[in-house]
């Protein structure tokens, strides 16, 4: 057996060659440019040995085949031509695999993504395991790129152009059964027999490529293609609003290959890959990828974490139910919910049941898996079963006296080491811990709603919280599938503090006569997933505005919302989507009626709603610049520990446009001088709330940035 750095070749007694991929020292297999020569040498060896009947490609990693190509390679490219050469090199290796005179079969277990799937597509057949970890996809679009090693050409020919477009344009990942159904894999087998099944496939010879359904054949033809690409192009433009250039190039490259043949397609793919790698959008998206990967490795504290065997939750409301779900079903930890009455507990259990049952109906999990996950959650109206909980998460009303009472009760009924984590969005953690016997074990753990969907949590130590408590809480958040950032115990913490001025400004635009839908449209065009006014409706106007007086009291004038507007809206019994009336009116639940802006709002806020000049760019600028200014203050006051945490917090917490890389990356891209100049202009036009903060003025003067100059080196 000959061992190489990442690939080893073993020719079995039955003359089937097995190439095993195992990148040394890495948890995940990723493809690196330097592997090209190794693979070629192996292929040459196989070609020269005429006894070999075929090849199986398999991974030695426990839970992944190949997770993709190493993204650092792209960062090292200085020009579009260098990145194009990288793609061409990938294409050539894949072409050589595909041209092998004997059958080559990919045996896939775990993640098979990006370059990993392109490697599998170059083989003559693919088998995968029925394990939940096995997923196949081409997620390059999420990094502002397209598949560059032949994926844009091979996938449409294998599974049909409409299914391929959906996968490549969205980065959608398929599970084993879905992959079999669309023809991406030829067989699904249990993990225990993967290698044997692949060897069998080699011996039986690779079957003829399955014939695509008639519909797919028509869509690949000249007429069907025109209709399909027009339709998909329009839909994609509506979704991306021109902010993601990769989607346009993906459509062009796939169409080129279908219209002018596969070699023109490869050429267009490599060229587009090179050009996209140099776009600011791709650089920003890769920046976010590296920052979040870096954050995953950060333990958040200098001490070891405490034990994490069982969790308690106080309060069975919406947040309590969501936290119970992610703790039990993602974190696989037993959860006990305490509520003052049985209804609360039933409500929280139903929350998890509904989410799991939906997965069963969609065939993502079996009914038995749903039942075993639900069995991890129990409930009580007293503290029975709480004596051995390592962490108790409190999710009761935002009432300081009530939360302090909870701390005292937990200290009485739980173990001496139990951590008390409060899911508060507005109360200082130091105040919650004020009466605690063990204040070092009290911390904030702020989830965002809906808990099962929002990836971010803020971990908030107060001045007396121990490092061990921080480490335990960060570890728990990661187990729950969350991305935690550690932030300071100051009013609004980080996310709500930068969000409040942004929302206030949107409401101010409303009072100046701008229309509800135009304000939202301007910020969606800028790149947010929803506009600020719709966001307030989604969160709940009562919930979303609770933080504003707290911030105004802490930081003064600049957080003051337009006078009486929120009160007028709340007094009219408008809470947003939860009671079907907010700034928008919603049809009855379950009905597909669209939300409509409610013209009655204008009279409530003392506006005409008739302002005719509608400058999207200026509206977005006013809202976003206030957010950036506040983010810079948070950085200076060390509310966030780094620009990395601040960027991830804004992108994962409030949907700051990922293609801009987060507030600090965006300010660095614009340059502090430009940020200051825009703020000063807005301060003259619209008032002192736009006055640039001290740190931005200093940065502008000294030409400094928030991120180190070579950020990829700093975080990769």
XYZ file of C-alpha atoms in Angstrom:
716
model
C 0.000 0.000 0.000
C 1.435 3.350 -0.967
C 0.604 6.228 1.340
C 0.643 9.831 0.214
C -0.099 12.966 2.168
C -3.876 13.002 1.536
C -4.554 10.065 -0.796
C -3.632 6.429 -0.381
C -4.008 3.698 -2.979
C -4.744 0.093 -2.143
C -5.265 -2.545 -4.826
C -7.449 -5.305 -3.380
C -6.954 -9.021 -4.166
C -10.015 -8.783 -6.476
C -8.159 -6.089 -8.492
C -10.400 -3.217 -7.471
C -8.321 -0.144 -6.581
C -9.452 1.840 -3.551
C -8.315 5.466 -3.289
C -8.820 6.702 0.276
C -8.917 10.428 0.935
C -7.764 11.552 4.381
C -6.278 15.051 4.729
C -3.847 14.706 7.647
C -4.498 16.752 10.774
C -7.874 18.048 9.541
C -11.341 17.166 10.792
C -12.776 17.758 7.313
C -11.400 16.745 3.942
C -10.976 19.803 1.747
C -9.429 19.894 -1.720
C -6.216 21.870 -2.125
C -4.501 22.886 -5.373
C -1.358 20.909 -4.501
C -3.365 17.652 -4.458
C -3.630 17.827 -8.263
C -0.204 16.290 -8.845
C -0.854 13.528 -6.268
C -4.147 12.536 -7.883
C -2.608 12.533 -11.345
C 0.241 10.293 -10.178
C -2.275 7.830 -8.707
C -4.375 7.809 -11.864
C -1.257 7.153 -13.958
C -0.352 4.214 -11.691
C -3.856 2.773 -12.117
C -3.817 3.218 -15.905
C -0.457 1.447 -16.139
C -1.706 -1.565 -14.156
C -3.844 -3.402 -16.713
C -5.147 -5.880 -14.118
C -7.163 -3.190 -12.318
C -10.903 -3.596 -12.988
C -12.036 -0.263 -11.546
C -11.620 2.337 -8.812
C -13.536 3.258 -5.662
C -13.024 6.746 -4.186
C -13.813 6.835 -0.447
C -13.040 9.014 2.583
C -11.385 7.825 5.797
C -13.064 10.615 7.796
C -15.839 9.629 10.176
C -18.468 12.045 8.989
C -17.469 13.671 5.699
C -16.537 12.719 2.155
C -15.184 16.103 1.010
C -16.580 19.295 2.538
C -15.425 21.458 -0.389
C -12.329 23.140 -1.764
C -9.975 25.031 0.535
C -11.227 28.641 0.320
C -7.840 30.058 1.357
C -6.596 29.212 -2.153
C -8.940 31.859 -3.570
C -7.845 34.463 -1.029
C -4.246 33.991 -2.169
C -5.130 34.839 -5.788
C -4.247 38.435 -6.639
C -5.956 38.629 -10.043
C -8.941 37.176 -11.885
C -6.509 35.300 -14.154
C -4.882 33.536 -11.181
C -8.304 32.444 -9.875
C -9.287 31.338 -13.390
C -6.117 29.207 -13.582
C -7.109 27.589 -10.270
C -10.505 26.638 -11.730
C -8.905 25.280 -14.926
C -6.570 23.119 -12.873
C -9.580 21.693 -10.995
C -11.417 21.059 -14.260
C -8.408 19.222 -15.729
C -8.073 16.839 -12.756
C -11.817 16.084 -12.896
C -11.609 15.516 -16.677
C -8.767 13.053 -16.138
C -10.843 11.104 -13.578
C -13.803 11.053 -15.970
C -11.609 9.821 -18.841
C -10.348 6.778 -16.898
C -10.634 3.586 -19.013
C -12.094 1.644 -16.035
C -15.199 2.462 -13.946
C -14.612 4.995 -11.155
C -17.213 4.964 -8.360
C -17.570 7.570 -5.571
C -18.538 6.055 -2.202
C -20.008 8.957 -0.224
C -20.630 9.185 3.512
C -21.206 12.534 5.240
C -20.879 15.981 3.688
C -20.172 15.954 -0.042
C -20.184 19.635 -0.915
C -18.733 22.061 -3.447
C -15.503 20.662 -4.892
C -16.370 17.372 -3.150
C -19.542 16.983 -5.189
C -17.680 18.061 -8.343
C -15.211 15.241 -7.639
C -18.118 12.782 -7.267
C -19.742 14.131 -10.479
C -16.520 13.399 -12.388
C -16.805 9.716 -11.373
C -18.878 7.288 -13.461
C -21.264 6.374 -10.618
C -22.075 7.536 -7.095
C -23.274 5.651 -4.010
C -24.082 7.273 -0.718
C -25.073 6.201 2.786
C -28.550 6.666 4.248
C -27.034 8.491 7.249
C -28.477 11.856 8.346
C -24.963 13.351 8.026
C -24.879 12.590 4.302
C -25.725 15.729 2.302
C -24.826 16.665 -1.266
C -24.749 20.199 -2.652
C -22.918 23.001 -4.443
C -22.953 25.916 -1.958
C -20.430 28.136 -3.833
C -23.087 30.810 -4.502
C -23.133 31.514 -0.749
C -19.515 32.682 -1.102
C -20.327 34.827 -4.140
C -18.801 32.205 -6.469
C -19.921 29.411 -8.801
C -18.721 25.800 -8.940
C -15.379 26.044 -10.799
C -14.323 22.424 -11.378
C -16.942 21.441 -13.937
C -20.004 21.448 -11.647
C -22.002 23.922 -13.744
C -21.666 21.615 -16.756
C -21.859 18.099 -15.309
C -24.777 18.598 -12.914
C -27.392 19.818 -15.484
C -26.475 16.925 -17.798
C -26.828 14.396 -14.984
C -30.028 15.505 -13.217
C -31.633 17.927 -15.686
C -31.264 21.673 -16.026
C -34.182 22.870 -13.864
C -33.171 20.790 -10.792
C -29.504 21.709 -11.307
C -30.328 25.420 -11.508
C -32.220 25.244 -8.227
C -29.271 23.523 -6.513
C -26.569 25.816 -7.911
C -28.470 29.115 -7.563
C -29.501 28.517 -3.932
C -26.741 26.263 -2.612
C -29.502 23.834 -1.560
C -28.261 20.571 -0.049
C -29.942 17.236 -0.774
C -30.220 14.347 1.646
C -29.573 10.791 0.448
C -33.163 9.941 -0.560
C -33.625 13.236 -2.423
C -30.303 12.715 -4.222
C -31.438 9.238 -5.327
C -34.797 10.546 -6.505
C -33.278 13.217 -8.783
C -30.602 10.826 -10.094
C -27.628 12.508 -8.408
C -26.660 9.157 -6.809
C -27.258 5.679 -8.206
C -27.778 3.856 -4.927
C -28.299 4.505 -1.204
C -26.871 1.923 1.224
C -26.244 1.556 4.982
C -22.874 2.981 6.051
C -21.655 -0.466 7.172
C -21.631 -1.838 3.598
C -20.653 1.311 1.666
C -17.264 0.071 0.483
C -18.516 -3.408 -0.428
C -21.478 -2.001 -2.364
C -19.159 0.363 -4.271
C -16.773 -2.501 -5.115
C -19.752 -4.541 -6.328
C -20.836 -1.617 -8.520
C -17.339 -1.508 -10.083
C -17.376 -5.271 -10.804
C -20.825 -5.174 -12.402
C -19.760 -2.337 -14.673
C -21.308 1.096 -14.587
C -24.849 1.138 -16.038
C -25.769 3.426 -18.902
C -26.586 6.960 -17.772
C -30.295 7.141 -16.993
C -32.427 8.956 -19.537
C -33.686 12.309 -18.301
C -37.467 12.847 -18.065
C -39.069 14.353 -21.191
C -39.688 17.659 -19.397
C -35.975 18.047 -18.630
C -34.993 17.137 -22.199
C -37.370 19.799 -23.555
C -35.993 22.409 -21.120
C -32.449 21.699 -22.285
C -33.470 22.249 -25.951
C -33.345 25.705 -27.617
C -36.996 26.712 -27.064
C -37.373 25.308 -23.545
C -34.049 26.854 -22.596
C -35.124 30.365 -23.627
C -38.335 30.102 -21.599
C -36.645 28.516 -18.560
C -33.693 30.927 -18.369
C -35.958 33.961 -18.834
C -38.257 32.820 -16.071
C -35.468 31.788 -13.645
C -33.545 34.972 -14.468
C -36.533 37.162 -13.547
C -37.220 35.234 -10.323
C -33.553 35.393 -9.322
C -33.371 39.138 -9.997
C -36.461 39.689 -7.807
C -34.757 37.783 -5.006
C -31.221 39.161 -5.240
C -32.095 42.698 -6.469
C -28.743 42.777 -8.250
C -26.782 42.432 -4.997
C -25.337 38.994 -5.791
C -23.534 39.012 -9.169
C -22.783 35.254 -8.908
C -26.385 34.306 -9.708
C -26.350 36.117 -13.069
C -23.050 34.485 -14.011
C -24.314 31.015 -13.009
C -27.245 31.390 -15.418
C -24.980 32.631 -18.228
C -22.408 29.847 -17.776
C -24.959 27.000 -17.666
C -26.772 28.387 -20.694
C -23.483 28.732 -22.605
C -22.674 25.068 -21.978
C -26.102 23.894 -23.131
C -26.178 26.138 -26.202
C -22.553 25.874 -27.403
C -21.328 22.572 -26.005
C -19.519 21.406 -22.927
C -16.033 22.716 -23.759
C -17.388 26.283 -24.239
C -19.203 25.741 -20.938
C -15.967 24.818 -19.094
C -14.205 27.825 -20.557
C -17.027 30.178 -19.493
C -17.127 28.540 -16.034
C -13.392 29.073 -15.370
C -13.510 32.665 -16.613
C -16.595 33.508 -14.515
C -15.022 31.842 -11.457
C -11.916 34.012 -11.815
C -13.877 37.240 -12.231
C -16.307 36.481 -9.375
C -13.427 35.693 -6.997
C -12.301 39.319 -7.348
C -15.703 40.942 -6.688
C -16.180 42.840 -3.396
C -19.325 40.725 -2.787
C -17.377 37.460 -2.861
C -14.608 38.942 -0.713
C -17.216 40.033 1.860
C -19.030 36.682 1.860
C -15.740 34.801 2.272
C -14.849 37.235 5.060
C -18.070 36.270 6.888
C -17.331 32.575 6.291
C -13.843 32.854 7.822
C -15.057 35.005 10.701
C -17.815 32.546 11.635
C -15.445 29.552 11.301
C -12.986 31.352 13.566
C -15.735 32.143 16.073
C -16.766 28.465 16.222
C -13.318 27.640 17.603
C -13.417 30.423 20.217
C -14.223 29.059 23.718
C -15.191 32.595 24.808
C -13.246 32.428 28.084
C -9.851 31.572 29.546
C -11.158 28.836 31.888
C -12.388 25.280 31.292
C -16.175 24.916 31.068
C -18.205 23.213 33.795
C -20.223 20.020 33.216
C -23.087 19.997 30.678
C -25.325 16.998 31.281
C -28.818 18.420 31.870
C -30.572 21.768 31.477
C -33.529 23.426 33.200
C -35.772 26.096 31.676
C -37.975 28.527 33.599
C -41.042 29.598 31.621
C -42.938 27.667 28.962
C -43.793 30.597 26.685
C -42.690 31.099 23.098
C -39.031 31.638 24.016
C -38.974 28.850 26.632
C -40.510 26.414 24.134
C -37.983 27.366 21.438
C -35.023 27.098 23.827
C -36.235 23.670 25.022
C -36.431 22.508 21.389
C -32.862 23.519 20.421
C -31.427 22.204 23.714
C -33.044 18.756 23.433
C -33.276 18.221 19.684
C -30.040 19.852 18.539
C -27.987 19.685 21.738
C -29.250 16.178 22.676
C -29.427 17.274 26.331
C -32.281 16.343 28.710
C -34.425 19.407 29.435
C -36.867 20.063 32.262
C -39.281 22.985 31.919
C -40.793 24.673 34.955
C -43.865 26.828 34.548
C -46.412 28.130 37.055
C -49.142 26.041 35.447
C -49.534 22.873 33.386
C -50.788 24.879 30.397
C -47.407 26.551 30.035
C -45.641 23.183 30.042
C -48.072 21.723 27.492
C -47.587 24.779 25.321
C -43.794 24.325 25.393
C -44.058 20.579 24.655
C -46.437 21.255 21.759
C -43.886 23.711 20.337
C -41.321 20.903 19.990
C -43.916 18.361 18.868
C -45.074 20.642 16.021
C -41.538 21.251 14.763
C -40.571 17.571 14.951
C -43.829 16.353 13.459
C -43.287 18.648 10.469
C -39.904 16.933 9.962
C -41.618 13.518 10.069
C -44.211 14.632 7.497
C -41.415 15.863 5.246
C -39.602 12.553 5.773
C -36.530 14.234 7.255
C -36.757 12.000 10.343
C -38.654 8.875 11.366
C -41.547 8.912 13.835
C -39.394 6.892 16.262
C -36.681 9.608 16.138
C -39.317 12.278 16.839
C -40.504 10.322 19.884
C -37.035 9.723 21.284
C -36.154 13.432 20.904
C -39.391 14.480 22.603
C -38.658 12.068 25.439
C -35.725 14.321 26.399
C -38.174 17.104 27.396
C -40.188 16.942 30.626
C -42.118 19.503 32.672
C -42.994 20.411 36.252
C -44.811 23.137 38.179
C -42.330 22.974 41.084
C -38.568 22.414 41.239
C -38.722 18.606 41.234
C -35.976 17.194 39.016
C -33.975 20.439 39.121
C -31.380 19.419 41.703
C -28.907 18.128 39.087
C -29.305 20.708 36.315
C -25.950 22.135 35.217
C -27.496 25.231 33.609
C -30.910 26.773 34.215
C -32.090 29.157 31.484
C -34.660 31.682 32.645
C -37.199 32.827 30.019
C -39.880 34.608 32.100
C -41.347 38.138 31.717
C -39.030 41.165 31.531
C -39.534 42.065 35.185
C -36.457 42.643 37.344
C -38.009 41.614 40.699
C -39.345 38.387 39.137
C -35.972 37.510 37.619
C -34.169 38.204 40.928
C -36.678 35.910 42.664
C -35.876 33.192 40.083
C -32.148 33.493 40.885
C -32.841 33.007 44.603
C -35.097 29.993 43.950
C -32.559 28.336 41.635
C -29.833 28.818 44.245
C -32.090 27.117 46.809
C -33.255 24.179 44.676
C -30.353 23.449 42.311
C -26.772 22.232 42.713
C -24.001 24.494 44.050
C -22.389 24.549 40.562
C -25.606 25.396 38.606
C -25.264 28.310 36.175
C -28.210 30.737 36.000
C -28.575 32.118 32.452
C -31.153 34.845 31.831
C -32.720 35.251 28.388
C -33.312 38.961 28.831
C -33.289 41.484 26.023
C -33.249 44.668 28.089
C -32.447 44.203 31.806
C -28.852 44.578 33.043
C -27.396 41.214 34.082
C -25.619 42.911 37.001
C -29.045 43.938 38.374
C -30.438 40.416 37.925
C -27.423 39.090 39.902
C -27.593 41.842 42.554
C -29.181 39.673 45.273
C -27.507 36.383 44.298
C -25.557 34.298 46.771
C -23.366 33.115 43.865
C -23.280 36.091 41.471
C -20.290 34.557 39.649
C -22.677 31.911 38.272
C -25.206 34.402 36.850
C -24.952 35.342 33.153
C -27.115 36.590 30.279
C -27.971 34.324 27.334
C -30.014 36.371 24.876
C -31.788 34.357 22.160
C -33.551 35.875 19.162
C -37.006 34.918 17.974
C -37.906 32.442 16.514
C -35.279 30.539 18.502
C -35.079 27.517 16.189
C -34.324 29.715 13.147
C -32.140 32.578 14.398
C -28.472 31.504 14.483
C -27.112 34.099 16.933
C -27.068 34.293 20.736
C -25.496 36.973 22.889
C -23.646 35.701 25.967
C -23.559 38.510 28.534
C -21.329 38.241 31.606
C -21.718 40.963 34.262
C -18.666 42.355 36.059
C -18.692 39.494 38.587
C -19.357 36.530 36.244
C -16.594 33.881 36.389
C -14.627 32.730 33.328
C -15.858 29.171 33.984
C -19.495 30.354 33.790
C -18.777 32.138 30.480
C -17.076 29.016 29.045
C -19.972 26.756 30.116
C -22.582 29.079 28.582
C -20.676 29.453 25.294
C -20.303 25.660 25.100
C -24.045 25.183 25.708
C -24.933 27.737 23.001
C -22.739 25.877 20.495
C -24.372 22.561 21.430
C -27.741 24.205 20.711
C -26.474 24.901 17.187
C -26.042 28.618 17.834
C -23.247 31.068 17.056
C -22.484 32.829 20.369
C -20.809 36.216 20.734
C -19.708 37.415 24.182
C -20.871 41.022 24.737
C -20.663 43.539 27.586
C -23.437 44.104 30.114
C -24.478 47.542 28.838
C -27.972 48.747 27.927
C -29.245 47.008 24.780
C -26.160 44.774 24.726
C -24.985 44.834 21.074
C -27.623 43.711 18.582
C -30.593 45.681 19.928
C -28.410 48.702 20.529
C -27.352 48.991 16.873
C -30.840 48.024 15.679
C -32.761 50.690 17.654
C -31.401 53.821 15.857
C -32.004 52.089 12.511
C -35.673 51.374 13.375
C -36.154 54.844 14.908
C -34.944 56.453 11.688
C -37.345 54.341 9.606
C -40.221 55.567 11.805
C -38.971 59.120 11.416
C -39.091 58.716 7.610
C -42.696 57.580 8.055
C -43.605 60.723 10.020
C -41.998 62.807 7.254
C -44.552 61.461 4.800
C -42.760 58.482 3.249
C -44.910 55.444 2.497
C -44.562 52.284 4.607
C -43.809 50.010 1.650
C -41.299 52.453 0.116
C -39.214 52.572 3.302
C -39.145 48.780 3.503
C -38.385 48.470 -0.216
C -35.395 50.831 0.104
C -33.747 48.708 2.809
C -34.494 45.399 1.132
C -32.867 46.839 -2.014
C -29.882 47.784 0.167
C -29.638 44.095 1.110
C -31.589 43.446 4.341
C -33.870 40.353 4.257
C -36.895 42.437 5.371
C -37.413 46.166 5.768
C -37.284 47.833 9.233
C -41.046 48.446 9.464
C -41.931 44.900 8.507
C -39.285 43.704 10.975
C -41.047 45.573 13.768
C -44.331 43.897 12.769
C -42.670 40.458 12.723
C -41.018 40.851 16.138
C -44.158 42.422 17.627
C -44.423 46.203 18.005
C -44.887 45.910 21.784
C -41.834 43.631 22.163
C -39.664 45.436 19.631
C -40.098 48.873 21.171
C -39.689 47.859 24.831
C -35.947 48.398 24.585
C -36.129 51.995 23.257
C -36.853 53.804 26.599
C -34.088 51.729 28.252
C -31.632 52.909 25.591
C -32.843 56.508 25.726
C -32.334 56.558 29.481
C -28.825 55.093 29.139
C -27.536 57.023 26.119
C -29.779 60.069 25.861
C -31.148 62.101 22.997
C -29.873 60.118 20.023
C -32.121 57.166 20.950
C -35.267 59.278 21.278
C -37.925 58.036 18.849
C -40.235 60.488 17.025
C -42.595 61.849 19.719
C -45.631 59.709 20.659
C -45.590 57.642 17.450
C -45.103 54.247 19.114
C -47.651 55.050 21.842
C -50.246 56.048 19.229
C -49.720 52.759 17.377
C -49.805 50.569 20.503
C -52.870 52.401 21.869
C -54.664 51.444 18.671
C -54.119 47.767 19.607
C -51.520 47.164 16.905
C -48.958 44.547 17.804
C -47.946 43.441 14.306
C -48.305 39.999 12.805
C -49.234 38.367 16.116
C -52.633 40.115 16.208
C -52.857 40.594 12.411
C -52.577 44.379 12.555
C -49.509 46.544 12.771
C -48.085 48.861 10.145
C -49.378 46.203 7.766
C -52.692 44.341 7.869
C -52.518 40.555 7.687
C -55.147 38.156 6.447
C -56.426 35.437 8.729
C -53.996 32.736 9.766
C -53.693 29.881 7.330
C -54.995 31.970 4.442
C -52.605 32.957 1.730
C -53.744 36.573 1.663
C -50.867 39.004 1.308
C -50.006 41.625 3.863
C -51.110 45.145 2.877
C -49.733 48.425 4.256
C -52.498 49.950 6.381
C -53.235 53.543 5.223
C -54.834 54.249 8.648
C -51.283 54.358 10.093
C -50.525 57.701 8.456
C -53.201 59.566 10.412
C -52.061 57.849 13.635
C -48.492 59.082 13.227
C -49.519 62.521 11.993
C -48.245 61.966 8.461
C -49.761 62.296 5.020
C -48.008 59.259 3.542
C -48.017 61.337 0.382
C -44.360 62.250 -0.008
C -43.695 61.935 -3.690
C -39.923 62.076 -3.938
C -38.808 58.550 -3.239
C -35.024 58.238 -3.158
C -34.247 54.659 -2.134
C -30.574 55.342 -1.677
C -31.056 58.311 0.666
C -33.625 56.484 2.798
C -31.319 53.481 3.179
C -28.372 55.756 3.887
C -30.127 57.483 6.784
C -31.100 54.227 8.505
C -27.832 52.380 7.870
C -25.437 55.210 8.784
C -26.982 55.491 12.248
C -26.454 51.748 12.697
C -22.792 52.040 11.627
C -22.160 54.999 13.931
C -23.608 53.065 16.892
C -21.583 49.947 15.975
C -18.407 52.068 16.071
C -19.359 53.270 19.577
C -19.951 49.655 20.679
C -16.481 48.756 19.420
C -14.905 51.608 21.385
C -16.779 50.840 24.585
C -15.781 47.161 24.155
C -19.427 46.092 24.051
C -18.149 43.648 21.404
C -14.751 42.055 21.882
C -13.646 42.446 18.267
C -14.667 43.577 14.787
C -15.174 39.859 14.027
C -17.826 39.514 16.749
C -19.473 42.758 15.667
C -19.714 41.676 12.024
C -21.079 38.214 12.852
C -23.501 39.660 15.432
C -25.045 42.022 12.870
C -25.166 39.525 9.969
C -26.500 36.580 12.021
C -28.600 38.632 14.460
C -30.384 41.181 12.255
C -29.592 40.154 8.697
C -27.098 42.936 7.945
C -26.342 42.341 4.226
C -23.846 39.441 4.153
C -22.432 40.617 0.809
C -21.231 43.773 2.628
C -19.455 41.616 5.231
C -20.941 43.183 8.398
C -20.816 46.786 9.719
C -17.060 46.895 10.481
C -15.982 45.248 7.233
C -18.331 47.622 5.381
C -16.929 50.710 7.164
C -13.401 49.511 6.311
C -14.448 49.040 2.669
C -15.882 52.563 2.508
C -12.990 53.961 4.568
C -13.446 55.909 7.812
C -13.043 59.240 5.968
C -15.977 58.468 3.687
C -18.147 57.242 6.609
C -17.418 60.474 8.516
C -18.118 62.648 5.447
C -21.534 60.996 4.903
C -22.454 61.332 8.609
C -21.428 64.995 8.654
C -23.539 65.721 5.583
C -26.532 63.960 7.161
C -25.997 65.849 10.452
C -26.257 69.154 8.591
C -29.355 68.019 6.677
C -31.213 66.074 9.380
C -29.878 66.896 12.828
C -27.206 66.159 15.441
C -28.114 62.474 15.895
C -25.896 61.862 12.820
C -22.802 63.468 14.408
C -19.958 60.989 13.835
C -18.639 59.469 17.060
C -15.172 60.187 18.404
C -13.634 56.890 17.289
C -14.717 57.354 13.676
C -13.265 60.871 13.635
C -9.944 59.541 14.984
C -9.891 56.686 12.483
C -10.627 59.102 9.629
C -7.792 61.369 10.754
C -5.257 58.558 11.142
C -6.461 56.431 8.211
C -7.115 53.434 10.478
C -9.454 50.488 9.942
C -11.354 48.230 12.386
C -9.967 44.981 10.966
C -6.225 44.275 10.720
C -4.972 45.085 7.227
C -4.670 41.444 6.104
C -7.809 40.124 7.714
C -7.817 36.709 6.033
C -4.389 35.965 7.478
C -5.573 37.190 10.850
C -8.537 34.844 11.012
C -7.899 31.857 8.824
